[in-house]
Amino acid sequence: MSNVLVIAEHLDGQLNPSTGRAISAAAALKADAIDVLVLAEAPDAIAAEAANYAGVRKVLTVARAENAHPLAAVLAPQVARAAEGYSHVFAPSTTFGKDLMPRVAALLGVGQVSDIMAVEGSHRFQRPIYAGNAIVDVEAPADATVVATVRTASWPVAGTADSAAPVEPLALDVELPSHTRFVGLEQAGGDRPDLQGARVVVSGGRALASEDNFKLIYDLADALGAAVGASRAAVDAGYCPNDMQVGQTGKIIAPDLYFAIGISGAIQHLTGIKDAGTIVAINKDPDAPIFEIADYGLVGDLFKIVPELEAAVR
Amino acid sequence: MKILVGYKRVVDYNVRIQVKPDGSGVVTDGVKLSPNPFDDIALEEALRLREKGVADEVVIVGIGPANLGPHLRNGLAMGANRAIHVVSEDAVPPLAAARVLLKLVEKEQPGLVIVGKQAIDDDNNQTGQMLAALWDRPQATFASKLEIAGDKATVVREVDAGLETIEVDLPAVVTTDLRLNEPRFIKLPDIMKAKSKPIDSMELADLGVEGGAPIRATSYAAPPKRSRGTMVENVGELVDALKQKGLL
Ligand SMILES: Cc1cc2nc3c(=O)[nH]c(=O)nc-3n(C[C@H](O)[C@H](O)[C@H](O)COP(=O)(O)OP(=O)(O)OC[C@H]3O[C@@H](n4cnc5c(N)ncnc54)[C@H](O)[C@@H]3O)c2cc1C
Ligand SMILES: Nc1ncnc2c1ncn2[C@@H]1O[C@H](COP(=O)(O)O)[C@@H](O)[C@H]1O
């Protein structure tokens, strides 16, 4: 008997589709029921979106002014209380879920399974370790709540339900701390597709050598309708914002088509693209490790190749 | 103010990890071990706060086997005032590590605890958040900037949507992201000086914390391998190939 509570991630009144990926992982448990919990200041529109995912029994909402921003210290006691009666509590392994769920687990006095990539039984899961260079099978105790984050690149977004699940407000009598306060969020993203959900991603590395040159990557991405990613080296050097970093400590993505441009292929970067459909590498060094895993490799100077490619796909 | 820093020893990030043929674990015998990169960043941040006069003492904590000495000496050489070694031959999962850190927090009364956002062996990304929960204090995870003024800290966090800024009351737990700082290199004279710095050693059981892993690893496997594909000669060939696969 598995009853799963999935914690919804949202921003600016919109549900993040990674929630739908966590629902897919919950469905893989052959769960008896999957409920979604929306903690927000104004949860109704978000809940209505969540109610449309296939497999959802009901959506629970907690409307509180304190829930306007995703502060783990504020959300965790509510999730821990709402978890009563559920066998599993899942959230996507995004920075939202990674921040929140260990705090929930500790409040419940249980361990956490991070980054579920496969479900092998109600309490048996596969997860990556060592930057994805090994996969471990883990077994959580059957007599305790399973608190877990779901590796989004391993799961599709759940389908659409024939009819929407009911939405119910949930009254939680929990005191919330005031020791943690939201100050602001600086969002880099423009009109380009979201990196974590995009079908095509174009990433640039240290070889771009400047913020100005990184425009080459944006232009190619726009010609392809693609999202833009980057290596850590490119982010560290300030060529592009931090939310573009792909890899072990950045975003783990699974686009159908990935372009690695002027990226050497360090294991920490490759971890982020293991599940990509087709990988194209453009690098001037024929011995660059990225070619070991690329489906198509092109050796040459990116400053010549990228504009040609852009012209060819426009 | 005293700062407690999590300082874990892990397989060096450059090592190519091999899974043992019988699936019982990964090969760690004879491989290079190093401080967790995020913990070097944590220690560096603590040292900078001490150099600014915000903190007066930096204490590193390592939970691990009896032979952890040289690793802790490394942190002392970097500049920590002293080290606490909690001896455990078995690997300590995040919840147990958080319980250990809570015991030490109760004893040491730090104004700030800085740990890495994740240990790059198990990639769990849990311990700091768990400690903050057990301690009932704020957490500021994935920090790329930390400023302390009086009894408050302002922290810029690297989140999927961009950069989030939060303010927390101290004491609090901060977990480090890669861009918080660049750790200093250790100089030879510092290694000599570190020899006389104290390492306080205790058993896991002395702290009343149970080891063991409630979440059990049952078997290990190598990930599916991607293999080398085709080299194309020019942009035209590349575009044709992608078109043929229906990708363009
Ligand atoms: C704990 C830890 C976590 C990390 N996490 C991440 C992570 O999440 N993501 C990540 O990406 N990295 C991560 N790294 C860093 C990683 O180890 C590499 O340092 C980084 O990925 C290198 O970035 P790069 O490939 O852009 O740069 P480089 O390795 O310097 O490669 C640049 C490449 O560009 C090529 N090149 C140069 N000029 C040209 C040209 N004109 N035309 C074509 N090609 C050219 C070169 O041949 C070279 O292959 C992490 C490291 C650590 C220690
Ligand atoms: N055995 C340990 N010894 C010292 N610090 C630890 C230990 N385990 C975890 N930590 C700290 O907690 C951080 C996050 O670890 P984890 O939750 O395992 O990814 C690490 O970067 C360390 O700062």
XYZ file of C-alpha atoms in Angstrom, chain B residues 25-218:
194
model
C 30.852 -1.111 -3.950
C 33.244 1.160 -5.796
C 37.007 0.733 -5.720
C 38.448 3.042 -3.068
C 41.645 1.142 -2.222
C 44.693 3.012 -3.402
C 42.763 5.858 -5.009
C 43.568 9.474 -4.237
C 41.515 10.957 -1.406
C 40.996 14.704 -0.975
C 38.879 17.127 1.006
C 35.390 17.412 -0.475
C 35.732 20.442 -2.816
C 32.661 22.106 -1.300
C 34.199 21.723 2.162
C 37.383 23.490 1.090
C 35.081 26.315 -0.016
C 33.301 26.174 3.362
C 36.592 26.379 5.211
C 37.847 29.202 2.994
C 34.701 31.219 3.708
C 35.095 30.671 7.449
C 38.743 31.764 7.301
C 37.804 34.923 5.414
C 35.204 35.754 8.061
C 37.886 35.292 10.709
C 40.290 37.492 8.776
C 37.581 40.165 8.566
C 37.161 40.015 12.319
C 33.617 38.606 12.100
C 34.705 35.270 13.579
C 37.423 34.509 16.087
C 37.678 30.751 15.842
C 37.276 28.227 13.035
C 36.782 24.574 13.983
C 36.715 21.831 11.357
C 34.816 18.589 11.911
C 35.669 15.338 10.178
C 33.593 12.210 10.704
C 35.463 9.213 9.402
C 37.913 6.381 10.010
C 40.870 6.401 12.400
C 43.280 7.356 9.599
C 41.643 10.744 8.982
C 44.554 12.570 10.678
C 46.415 13.789 7.579
C 43.142 15.071 6.085
C 42.377 17.126 9.187
C 45.995 18.376 9.257
C 45.363 19.653 5.757
C 42.443 21.763 6.997
C 44.519 22.978 9.921
C 47.310 23.937 7.504
C 44.788 25.894 5.472
C 44.106 27.878 8.604
C 41.513 26.277 10.893
C 42.270 26.826 14.607
C 41.495 23.272 15.630
C 39.860 20.054 14.495
C 37.357 17.598 15.891
C 37.635 14.016 14.692
C 34.593 11.827 15.230
C 35.835 8.316 14.611
C 33.664 5.933 12.640
C 35.063 3.147 10.502
C 31.747 2.764 8.675
C 30.461 5.442 6.333
C 28.097 7.825 8.120
C 24.892 8.696 6.259
C 23.648 12.312 6.243
C 21.087 11.966 9.048
C 23.708 10.482 11.371
C 26.252 13.129 10.282
C 23.660 15.808 11.068
C 23.042 14.262 14.498
C 26.787 14.286 15.172
C 27.038 17.914 14.100
C 24.075 18.788 16.349
C 25.872 17.267 19.366
C 28.962 19.291 18.528
C 26.866 22.424 18.025
C 25.393 21.967 21.492
C 28.879 21.630 22.907
C 30.650 24.339 20.914
C 27.805 26.892 20.557
C 28.930 28.253 17.162
C 27.325 31.338 15.615
C 27.521 29.762 12.183
C 27.922 26.280 10.718
C 29.201 26.045 7.156
C 29.091 22.727 5.291
C 29.350 21.790 1.634
C 26.172 21.604 -0.429
C 27.030 18.031 -1.276
C 29.729 15.464 -0.688
C 30.887 14.406 -4.159
C 31.047 10.708 -3.280
C 27.389 9.959 -2.512
C 26.097 13.278 -3.947
C 23.415 13.302 -1.237
C 23.057 17.045 -0.636
C 21.292 16.557 2.719
C 23.447 17.047 5.805
C 23.273 20.844 6.184
C 19.499 20.934 5.737
C 19.066 18.069 8.218
C 21.257 19.765 10.802
C 19.275 22.996 10.434
C 16.026 21.059 10.987
C 17.273 19.191 14.073
C 18.747 22.408 15.475
C 15.557 24.329 14.608
C 17.622 27.093 12.992
C 17.656 28.753 9.541
C 19.348 27.196 6.536
C 20.834 29.033 3.583
C 21.746 26.389 1.023
C 23.784 26.682 -2.212
C 25.356 29.971 -1.129
C 27.333 31.995 -3.645
C 27.654 35.077 -1.430
C 27.579 35.481 2.324
C 27.526 38.700 4.307
C 27.262 38.960 8.060
C 26.101 42.053 9.905
C 25.465 41.758 13.624
C 23.243 38.774 14.332
C 22.003 38.426 10.735
C 23.401 36.945 7.565
C 22.422 37.879 4.037
C 22.970 35.032 1.634
C 22.762 34.873 -2.149
C 21.707 31.378 -3.214
C 22.186 29.701 -6.603
C 18.747 28.371 -7.518
C 17.377 26.985 -10.791
C 15.610 30.248 -11.590
C 18.637 32.462 -10.951
C 19.979 34.082 -7.786
C 17.826 34.244 -4.666
C 18.710 36.443 -1.701
C 17.521 35.589 1.793
C 18.196 37.002 5.228
C 18.573 34.693 8.205
C 19.018 35.180 11.935
C 22.141 33.667 13.449
C 22.988 31.052 14.436
C 22.312 29.391 11.097
C 23.554 26.710 8.719
C 25.033 27.732 5.366
C 25.852 25.263 2.587
C 28.360 26.278 -0.051
C 28.083 26.406 -3.812
C 31.079 26.472 -6.136
C 31.136 30.192 -6.765
C 31.233 31.307 -3.116
C 35.015 31.682 -3.241
C 38.229 30.139 -4.493
C 40.035 28.259 -1.723
C 43.609 29.311 -0.986
C 46.630 27.119 -1.552
C 48.447 25.749 1.434
C 52.027 26.999 1.938
C 54.814 24.907 3.357
C 55.284 26.879 6.609
C 51.564 26.440 7.285
C 51.984 22.685 7.163
C 54.672 22.957 9.846
C 52.504 25.241 11.973
C 49.534 22.889 11.668
C 51.478 20.127 13.399
C 51.023 21.796 16.762
C 47.320 22.560 16.358
C 44.951 20.397 18.415
C 42.829 17.555 17.044
C 40.181 16.455 19.516
C 39.194 12.849 18.897
C 36.060 11.001 20.002
C 34.040 7.932 19.091
C 30.658 8.155 17.409
C 29.186 6.236 20.350
C 30.663 8.769 22.833
C 28.303 11.312 21.297
C 25.367 8.986 21.706
C 24.792 8.818 17.953
C 24.062 5.501 16.303
C 25.894 4.698 13.090
C 24.461 2.384 10.506
C 22.439 3.276 7.474
C 18.651 3.090 7.602
C 18.719 3.366 3.817
C 20.734 0.351 2.751
C 22.836 0.128 -0.405
C 22.218 -3.339 -1.820
